[in-house]
Short mmCIF file of C-alpha atoms in Angstrom, two decimals:
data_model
loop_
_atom_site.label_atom_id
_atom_site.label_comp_id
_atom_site.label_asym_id
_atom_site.label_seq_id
_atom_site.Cartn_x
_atom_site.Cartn_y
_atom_site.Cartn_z
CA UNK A 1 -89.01 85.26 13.55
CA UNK A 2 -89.93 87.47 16.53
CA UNK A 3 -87.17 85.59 18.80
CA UNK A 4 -84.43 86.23 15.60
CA UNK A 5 -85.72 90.08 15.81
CA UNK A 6 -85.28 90.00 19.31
CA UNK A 7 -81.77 88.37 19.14
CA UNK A 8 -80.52 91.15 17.11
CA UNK A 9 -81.93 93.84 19.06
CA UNK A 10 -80.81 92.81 22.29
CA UNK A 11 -77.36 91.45 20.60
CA UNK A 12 -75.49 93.88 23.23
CA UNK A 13 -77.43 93.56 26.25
CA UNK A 14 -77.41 89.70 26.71
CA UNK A 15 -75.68 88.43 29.77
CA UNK A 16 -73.64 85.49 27.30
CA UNK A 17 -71.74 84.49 31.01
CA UNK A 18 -73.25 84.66 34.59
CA UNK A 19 -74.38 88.21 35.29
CA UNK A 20 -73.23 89.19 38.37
CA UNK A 21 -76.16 92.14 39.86
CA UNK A 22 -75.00 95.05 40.41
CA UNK A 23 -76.22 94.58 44.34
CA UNK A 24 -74.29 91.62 45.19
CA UNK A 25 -70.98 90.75 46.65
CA UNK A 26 -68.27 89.73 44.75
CA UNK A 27 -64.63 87.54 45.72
CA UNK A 28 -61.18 88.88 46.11
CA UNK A 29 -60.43 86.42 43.30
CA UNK A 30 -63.41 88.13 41.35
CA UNK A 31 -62.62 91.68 41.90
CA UNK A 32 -58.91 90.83 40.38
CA UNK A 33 -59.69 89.00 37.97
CA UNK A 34 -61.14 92.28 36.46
CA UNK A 35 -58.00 93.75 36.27
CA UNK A 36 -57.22 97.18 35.86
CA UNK A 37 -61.22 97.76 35.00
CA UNK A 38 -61.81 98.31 38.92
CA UNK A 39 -62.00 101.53 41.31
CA UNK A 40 -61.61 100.42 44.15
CA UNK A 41 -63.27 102.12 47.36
CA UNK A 42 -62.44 102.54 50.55
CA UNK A 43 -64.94 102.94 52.80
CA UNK A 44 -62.80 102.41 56.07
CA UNK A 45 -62.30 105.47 58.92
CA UNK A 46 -59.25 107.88 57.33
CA UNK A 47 -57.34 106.32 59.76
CA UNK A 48 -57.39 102.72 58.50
CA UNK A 49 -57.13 104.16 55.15
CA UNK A 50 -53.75 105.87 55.85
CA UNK A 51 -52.09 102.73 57.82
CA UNK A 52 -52.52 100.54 54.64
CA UNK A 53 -55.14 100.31 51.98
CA UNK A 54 -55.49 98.28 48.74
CA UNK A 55 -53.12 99.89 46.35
CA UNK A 56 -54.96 102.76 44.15
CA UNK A 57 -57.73 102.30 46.72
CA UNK A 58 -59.72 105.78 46.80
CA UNK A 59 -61.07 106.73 50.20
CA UNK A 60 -64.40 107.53 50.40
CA UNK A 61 -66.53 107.14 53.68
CA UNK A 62 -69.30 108.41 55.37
CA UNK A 63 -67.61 110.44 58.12
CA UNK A 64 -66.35 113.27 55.63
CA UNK A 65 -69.19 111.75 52.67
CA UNK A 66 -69.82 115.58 51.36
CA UNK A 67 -66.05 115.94 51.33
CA UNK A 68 -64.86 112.90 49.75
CA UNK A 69 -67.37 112.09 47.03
CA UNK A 70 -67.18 114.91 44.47
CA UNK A 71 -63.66 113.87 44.67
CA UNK A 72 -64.29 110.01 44.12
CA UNK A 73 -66.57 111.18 41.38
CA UNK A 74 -63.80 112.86 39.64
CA UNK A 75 -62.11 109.99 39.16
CA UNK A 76 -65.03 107.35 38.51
CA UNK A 77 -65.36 106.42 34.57
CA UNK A 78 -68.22 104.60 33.64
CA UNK A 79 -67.04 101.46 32.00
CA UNK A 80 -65.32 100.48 35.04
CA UNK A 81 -66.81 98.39 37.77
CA UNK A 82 -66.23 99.98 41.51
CA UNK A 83 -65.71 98.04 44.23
CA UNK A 84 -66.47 99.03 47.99
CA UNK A 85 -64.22 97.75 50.96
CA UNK A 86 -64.69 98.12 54.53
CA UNK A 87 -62.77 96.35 57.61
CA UNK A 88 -64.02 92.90 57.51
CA UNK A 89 -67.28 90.51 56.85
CA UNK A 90 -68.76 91.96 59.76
CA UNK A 91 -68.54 95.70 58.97
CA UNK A 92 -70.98 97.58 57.30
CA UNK A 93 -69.93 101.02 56.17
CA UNK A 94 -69.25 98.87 52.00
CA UNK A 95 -72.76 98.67 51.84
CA UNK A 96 -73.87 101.89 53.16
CA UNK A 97 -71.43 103.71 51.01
CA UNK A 98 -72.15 101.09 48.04
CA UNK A 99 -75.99 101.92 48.59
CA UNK A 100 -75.35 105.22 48.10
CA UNK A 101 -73.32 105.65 45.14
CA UNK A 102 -75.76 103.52 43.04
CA UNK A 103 -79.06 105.84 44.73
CA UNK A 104 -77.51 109.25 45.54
CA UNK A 105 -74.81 109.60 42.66
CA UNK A 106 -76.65 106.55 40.23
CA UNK A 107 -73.89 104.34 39.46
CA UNK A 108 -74.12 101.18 38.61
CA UNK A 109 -71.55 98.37 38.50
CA UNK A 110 -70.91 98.83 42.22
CA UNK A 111 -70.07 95.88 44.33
CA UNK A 112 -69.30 95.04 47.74
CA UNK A 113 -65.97 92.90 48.29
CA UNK A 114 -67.10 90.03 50.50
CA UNK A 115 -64.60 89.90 53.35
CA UNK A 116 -63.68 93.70 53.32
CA UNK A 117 -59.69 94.17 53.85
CA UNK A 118 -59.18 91.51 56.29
CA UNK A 119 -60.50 89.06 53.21
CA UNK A 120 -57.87 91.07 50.78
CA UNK A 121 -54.94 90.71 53.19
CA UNK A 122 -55.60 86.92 53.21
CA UNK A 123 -55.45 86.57 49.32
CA UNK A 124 -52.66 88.89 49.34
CA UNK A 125 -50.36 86.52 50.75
CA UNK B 1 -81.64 59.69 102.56
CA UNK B 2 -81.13 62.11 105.34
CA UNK B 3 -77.59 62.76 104.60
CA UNK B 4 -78.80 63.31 101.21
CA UNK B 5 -81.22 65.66 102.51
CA UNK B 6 -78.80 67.75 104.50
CA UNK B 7 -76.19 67.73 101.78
CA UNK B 8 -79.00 69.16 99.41
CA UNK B 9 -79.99 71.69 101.95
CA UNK B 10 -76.61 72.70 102.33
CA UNK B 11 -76.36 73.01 98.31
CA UNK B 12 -78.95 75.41 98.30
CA UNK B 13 -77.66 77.60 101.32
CA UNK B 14 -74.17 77.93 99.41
CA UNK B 15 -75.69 78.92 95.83
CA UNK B 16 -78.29 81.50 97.92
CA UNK B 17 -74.80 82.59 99.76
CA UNK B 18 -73.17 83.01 96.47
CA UNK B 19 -76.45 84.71 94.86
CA UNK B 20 -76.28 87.02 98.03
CA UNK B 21 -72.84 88.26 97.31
CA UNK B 22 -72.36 88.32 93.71
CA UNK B 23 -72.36 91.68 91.53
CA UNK B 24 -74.44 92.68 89.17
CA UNK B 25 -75.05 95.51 86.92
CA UNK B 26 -78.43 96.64 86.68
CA UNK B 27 -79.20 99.01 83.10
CA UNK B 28 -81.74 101.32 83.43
CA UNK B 29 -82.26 101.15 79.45
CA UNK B 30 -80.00 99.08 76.86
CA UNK B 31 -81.45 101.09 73.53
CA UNK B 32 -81.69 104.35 73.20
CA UNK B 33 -83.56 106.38 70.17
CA UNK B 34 -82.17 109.71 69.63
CA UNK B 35 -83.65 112.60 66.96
CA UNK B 36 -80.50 114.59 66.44
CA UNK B 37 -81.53 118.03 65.07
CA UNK B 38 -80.89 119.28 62.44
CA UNK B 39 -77.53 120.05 61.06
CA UNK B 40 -76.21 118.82 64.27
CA UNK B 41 -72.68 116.91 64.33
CA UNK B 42 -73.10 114.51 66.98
CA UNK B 43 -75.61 112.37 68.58
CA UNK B 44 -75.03 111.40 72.26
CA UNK B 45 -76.42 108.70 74.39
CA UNK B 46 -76.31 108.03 78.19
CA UNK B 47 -76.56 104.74 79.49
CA UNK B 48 -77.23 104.38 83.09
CA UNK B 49 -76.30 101.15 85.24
CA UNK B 50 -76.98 101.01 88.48
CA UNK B 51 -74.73 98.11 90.55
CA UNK B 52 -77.07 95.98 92.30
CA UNK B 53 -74.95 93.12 94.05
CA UNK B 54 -73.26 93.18 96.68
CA UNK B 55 -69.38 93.04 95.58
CA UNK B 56 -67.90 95.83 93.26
CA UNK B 57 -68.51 95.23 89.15
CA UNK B 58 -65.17 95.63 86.83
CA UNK B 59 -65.55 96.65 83.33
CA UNK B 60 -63.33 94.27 81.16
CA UNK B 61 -63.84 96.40 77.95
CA UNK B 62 -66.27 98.58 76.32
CA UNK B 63 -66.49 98.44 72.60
CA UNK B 64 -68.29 100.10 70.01
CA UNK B 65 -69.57 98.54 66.30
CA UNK B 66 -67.85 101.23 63.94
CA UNK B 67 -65.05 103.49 64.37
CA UNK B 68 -67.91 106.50 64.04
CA UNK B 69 -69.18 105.67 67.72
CA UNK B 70 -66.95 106.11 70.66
CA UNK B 71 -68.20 104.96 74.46
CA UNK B 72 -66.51 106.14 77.61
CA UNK B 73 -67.06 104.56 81.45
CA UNK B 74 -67.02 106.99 84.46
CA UNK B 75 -64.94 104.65 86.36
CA UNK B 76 -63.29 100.91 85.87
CA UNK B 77 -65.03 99.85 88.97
CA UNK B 78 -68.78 100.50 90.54
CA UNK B 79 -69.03 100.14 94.27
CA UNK B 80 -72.27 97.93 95.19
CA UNK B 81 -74.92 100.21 95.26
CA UNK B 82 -73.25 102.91 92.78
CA UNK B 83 -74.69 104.26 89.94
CA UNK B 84 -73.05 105.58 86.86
CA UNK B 85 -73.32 105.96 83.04
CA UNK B 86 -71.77 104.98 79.87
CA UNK B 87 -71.78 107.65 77.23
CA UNK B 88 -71.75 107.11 73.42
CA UNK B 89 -71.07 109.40 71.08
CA UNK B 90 -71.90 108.72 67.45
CA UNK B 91 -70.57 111.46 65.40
CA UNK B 92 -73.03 111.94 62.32
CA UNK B 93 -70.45 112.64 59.81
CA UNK B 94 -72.17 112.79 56.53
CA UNK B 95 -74.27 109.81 57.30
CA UNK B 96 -77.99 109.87 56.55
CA UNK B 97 -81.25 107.60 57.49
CA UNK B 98 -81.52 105.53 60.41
CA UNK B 99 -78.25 104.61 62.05
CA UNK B 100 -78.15 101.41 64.48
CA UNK B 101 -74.64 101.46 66.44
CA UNK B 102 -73.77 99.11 69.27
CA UNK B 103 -71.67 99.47 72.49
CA UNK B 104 -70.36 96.14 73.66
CA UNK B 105 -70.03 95.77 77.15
CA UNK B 106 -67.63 93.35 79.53
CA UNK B 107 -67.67 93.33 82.86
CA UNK B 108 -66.32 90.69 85.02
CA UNK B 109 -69.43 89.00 86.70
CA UNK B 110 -68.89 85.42 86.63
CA UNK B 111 -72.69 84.38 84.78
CA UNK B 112 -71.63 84.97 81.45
CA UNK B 113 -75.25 86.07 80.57
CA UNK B 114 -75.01 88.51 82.51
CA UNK B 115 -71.28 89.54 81.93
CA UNK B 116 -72.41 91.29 78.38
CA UNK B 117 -74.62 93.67 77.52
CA UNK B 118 -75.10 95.33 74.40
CA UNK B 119 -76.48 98.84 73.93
CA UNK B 120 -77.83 99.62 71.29
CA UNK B 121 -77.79 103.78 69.79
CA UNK B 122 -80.29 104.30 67.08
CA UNK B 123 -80.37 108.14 66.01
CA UNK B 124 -82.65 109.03 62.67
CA UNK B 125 -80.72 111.99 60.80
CA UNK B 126 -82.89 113.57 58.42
CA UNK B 127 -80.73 115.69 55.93
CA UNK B 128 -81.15 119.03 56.00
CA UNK B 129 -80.55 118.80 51.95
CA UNK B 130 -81.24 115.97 49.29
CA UNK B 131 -79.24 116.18 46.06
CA UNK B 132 -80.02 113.94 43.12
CA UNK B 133 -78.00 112.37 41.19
CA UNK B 134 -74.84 113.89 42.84
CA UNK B 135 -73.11 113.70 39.62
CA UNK B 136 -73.97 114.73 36.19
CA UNK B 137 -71.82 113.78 33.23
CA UNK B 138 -71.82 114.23 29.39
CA UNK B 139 -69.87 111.55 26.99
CA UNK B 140 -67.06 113.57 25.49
CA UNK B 141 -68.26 115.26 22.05
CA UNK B 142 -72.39 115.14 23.30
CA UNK B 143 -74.61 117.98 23.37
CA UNK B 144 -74.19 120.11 25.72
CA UNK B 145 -77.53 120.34 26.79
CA UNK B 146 -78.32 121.16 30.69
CA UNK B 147 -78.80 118.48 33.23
CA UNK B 148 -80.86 118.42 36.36
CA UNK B 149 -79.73 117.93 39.59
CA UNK B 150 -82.83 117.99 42.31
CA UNK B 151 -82.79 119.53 45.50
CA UNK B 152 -85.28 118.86 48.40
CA UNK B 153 -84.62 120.65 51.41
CA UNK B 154 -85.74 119.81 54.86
CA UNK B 155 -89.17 121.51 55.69
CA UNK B 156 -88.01 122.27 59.03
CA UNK B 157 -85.43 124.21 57.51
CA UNK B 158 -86.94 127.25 55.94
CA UNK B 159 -84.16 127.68 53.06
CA UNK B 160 -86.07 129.97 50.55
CA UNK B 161 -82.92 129.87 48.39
CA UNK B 162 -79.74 128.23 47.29
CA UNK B 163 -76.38 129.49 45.94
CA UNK B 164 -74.54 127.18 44.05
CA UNK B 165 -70.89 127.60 42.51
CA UNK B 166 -68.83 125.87 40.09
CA UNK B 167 -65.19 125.14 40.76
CA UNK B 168 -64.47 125.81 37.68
CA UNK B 169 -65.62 128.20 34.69
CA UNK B 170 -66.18 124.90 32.38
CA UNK B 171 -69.43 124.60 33.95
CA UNK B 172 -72.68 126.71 34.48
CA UNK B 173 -75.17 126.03 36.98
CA UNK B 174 -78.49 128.09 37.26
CA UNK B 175 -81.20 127.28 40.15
CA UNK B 176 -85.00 127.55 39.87
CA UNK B 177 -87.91 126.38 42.22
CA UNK B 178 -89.21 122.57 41.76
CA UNK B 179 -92.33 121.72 41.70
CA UNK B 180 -92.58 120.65 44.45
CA UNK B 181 -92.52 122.96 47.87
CA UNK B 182 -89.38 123.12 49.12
CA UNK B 183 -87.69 121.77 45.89
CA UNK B 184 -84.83 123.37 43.52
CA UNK B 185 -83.85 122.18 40.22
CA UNK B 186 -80.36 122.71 39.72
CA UNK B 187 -79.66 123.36 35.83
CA UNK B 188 -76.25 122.50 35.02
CA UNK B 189 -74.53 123.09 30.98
CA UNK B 190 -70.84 122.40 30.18
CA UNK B 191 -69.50 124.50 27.71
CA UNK B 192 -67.65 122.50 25.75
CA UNK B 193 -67.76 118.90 25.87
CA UNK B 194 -64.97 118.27 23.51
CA UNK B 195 -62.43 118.12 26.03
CA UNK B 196 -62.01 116.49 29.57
CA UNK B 197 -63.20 118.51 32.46
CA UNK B 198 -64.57 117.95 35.65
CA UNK B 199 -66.10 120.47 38.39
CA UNK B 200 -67.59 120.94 42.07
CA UNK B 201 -70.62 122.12 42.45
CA UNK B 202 -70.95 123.51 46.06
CA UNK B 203 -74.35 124.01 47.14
CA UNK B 204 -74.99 126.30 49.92
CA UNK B 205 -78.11 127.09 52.02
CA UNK B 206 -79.39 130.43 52.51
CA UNK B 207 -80.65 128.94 55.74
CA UNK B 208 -78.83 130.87 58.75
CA UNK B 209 -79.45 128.41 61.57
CA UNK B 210 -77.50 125.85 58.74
CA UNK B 211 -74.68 128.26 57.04
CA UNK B 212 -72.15 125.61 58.07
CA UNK B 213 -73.65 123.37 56.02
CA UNK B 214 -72.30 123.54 52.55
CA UNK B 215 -72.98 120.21 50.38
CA UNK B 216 -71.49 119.24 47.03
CA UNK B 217 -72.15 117.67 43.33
CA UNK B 218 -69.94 116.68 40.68
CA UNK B 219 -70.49 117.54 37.50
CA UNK B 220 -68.01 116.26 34.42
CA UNK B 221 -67.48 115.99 30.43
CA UNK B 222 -65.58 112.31 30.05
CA UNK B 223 -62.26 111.78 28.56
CA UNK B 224 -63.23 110.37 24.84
CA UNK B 225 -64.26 107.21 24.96
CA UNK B 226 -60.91 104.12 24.06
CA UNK B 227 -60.68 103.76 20.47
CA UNK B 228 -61.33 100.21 19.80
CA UNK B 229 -58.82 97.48 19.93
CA UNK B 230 -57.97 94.21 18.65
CA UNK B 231 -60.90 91.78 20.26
CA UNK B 232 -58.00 89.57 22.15
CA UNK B 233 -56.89 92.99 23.80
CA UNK B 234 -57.85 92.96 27.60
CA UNK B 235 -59.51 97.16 26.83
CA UNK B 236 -62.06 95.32 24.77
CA UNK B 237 -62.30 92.25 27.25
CA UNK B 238 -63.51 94.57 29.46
CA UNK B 239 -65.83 96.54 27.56
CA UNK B 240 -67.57 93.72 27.03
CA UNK B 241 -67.51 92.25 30.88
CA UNK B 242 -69.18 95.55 31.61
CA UNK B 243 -71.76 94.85 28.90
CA UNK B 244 -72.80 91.39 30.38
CA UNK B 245 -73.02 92.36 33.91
CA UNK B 246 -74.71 95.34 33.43
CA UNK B 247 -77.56 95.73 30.69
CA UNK B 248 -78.05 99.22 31.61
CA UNK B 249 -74.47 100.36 30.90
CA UNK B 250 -74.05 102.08 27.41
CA UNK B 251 -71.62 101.12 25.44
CA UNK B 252 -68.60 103.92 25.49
CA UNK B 253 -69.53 105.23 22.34
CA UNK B 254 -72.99 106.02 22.78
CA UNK B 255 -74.32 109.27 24.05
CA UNK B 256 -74.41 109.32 27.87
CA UNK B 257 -78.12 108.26 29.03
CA UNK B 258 -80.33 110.92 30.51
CA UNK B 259 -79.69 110.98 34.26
#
């Protein structure tokens, strides 16, 4: 009886598939699969972010941070996962920025995308 | 055996020859911990190499770790015996915490171990202001009840007050002391929450030494929430995606969860 009471309560908040925690990394293939239910972030120098960026990418990094994320914010919506790019596997500025939107601004549903751009451009082709 | 003698004598004359005339760079420090002040835009560090050998040292490249760190040479070349520096400057940007950057350095000395260094920059930046959460929201049609956004401010700072203003007239925001010293608690109330809005809060210092320094918050009312669709549609695919990989996450209908 108590695990049929606890079935029903928790009905919503099961993980039926492979959870995939909010802290980890997650695939090119991953992030696309999601479709249209992704923000993605990018958390590259405005430079890199004008030459080319994943398309509807929003820029958000840690150079202008008390510039840029009031206006990310704007445009976050919370059913939708968000996930945080930087140059490649060996950059770091995803995770900073990905750190700080689930501490400073208390998202959740933010990922890192393992490989950064360099990983996207590969799929891409 | 004395053949092999004299050709292992003369071995060890060439490589003490060779050891004799070879460059090398000499750092006076490879890491460097800087305590940027407060406020301040930049953190700069000198790193000073001194050229020890006896022929002239090339650098090949010098390369920092993120595009927020840049590192200059005086000169391409260093003169046995001359001394010089390598400069890095990290500009802070908005970053926070501890910050480890690194400045790669080639040079052409022929012992690879010795042809690159890496420097290491670590600078602490304390914040002159912590805001939390930087965003407020209500679920379109919820109360619209105030929410808190916190505000500790550097004790080295001495800001005894903060003025904060709305970007638009969709949202109030009213500021009281925390309870905590040096602590605000930023009340902020929609109006309405029946339609869509969205606002900046900036938050400035009363702090002269830091009137620059003007810091922002978002606060917004959400579009309604999708109507529900057929279960193959992908809207309620997703819906439920965000369900399973996040127990935390309300479903879009419920009110919005204290934050």
């Amino acid at each position: 009886m108590p695990a049929i009471g606890e079935a029903i309560y928790f009905r919503n908040k099961v993980p039926w598939q492979s959870p995939i925690p909010a802290s980890e990394l997650v695939t090119v293939d991953q992030a696309r699969s999601w479709g249209d239910s992704v923000i993605w972030v990018d958390a590259r120098p405005d430079n890199e972010f004008e030459r080319d960026h994943i398309p509807g990418a929003i820029l958000l990094n840690e150079d202008r941070w008390n510039e840029l994320l009031p206006q990310f914010l704007g445009q976050w919506s919370p059913e939708k996962q968000v996930v945080v790019y930087c140059s490649a596997q060996s950059c770091n500025a995803s995770r900073e920025v990905a750190k700080r939107l689930r501490e400073e601004a208390q998202l959740k549903n933010v990922f890192v995308l393992d490989g950064g751009w360099e990983e996207w451009l590969k799929n891409k082709r | 055996m004395n053949k092999n003698f004299l050709k292992l004598i003369g071995i060890v004359a060439l490589t003490a020859l060779a050891q004799g005339a070879r460059s090398e760079l000499k750092w006076e420090q490879t890491s460097v911990d800087l305590k940027p002040a407060l406020g301040d835009k930049q953190a700069v560090a000198h790193f000073k190499y001194e050229n020890v050998g006896k022929t002239p040292v090339h650098f090949k490249s010098v390369h920092a770790s993120c595009g927020c760190t840049t590192a200059q040479t005086q000169n391409e070349q260093v003169a046995p015996g001359e001394k010089g520096e390598i400069i890095a400057t990290f500009n802070i940007g908005g970053r926070t915490g501890t910050q480890v950057k690194t400045v790669t350095v080639q040079t052409d000395d022929p012992d690879t171990a010795l042809a690159t260094t890496v420097l290491t920059l670590k600078a602490v930046i304390t914040p002159l202001l912590e805001l939390q959460p930087a965003l407020v929201y209500w679920q379109n049609g919820e109360e619209p009840k105030p929410k808190i956004i916190t505000a500790k401010a550097n004790k080295d700072a001495a800001i005894r007050k903060l003025d904060v203003a709305s970007s638009s007239p969709d949202f109030t925001a009213k500021v009281d002391a925390g309870s905590a010293p040096n602590e605000f608690k930023i009340s902020v109330r929609p109006r309405d929450t029946t339609k869509a809005v969205y606002a900046t809060l900036s938050i400035k210092p009363d702090s002269p030494a830091n009137a620059a320094n003007i810091f922002a918050v978002a606060a917004r009312v959400l579009p309604p929430a999708p109507t529900a669709a057929p279960a193959s549609t992908p809207a309620i695919k997703s819906t439920l995606s965000t369900i399973r990989h996040d127990l935390a996450t309300p479903a879009p209908t419920v009110a919005s969860p204290s934050q």
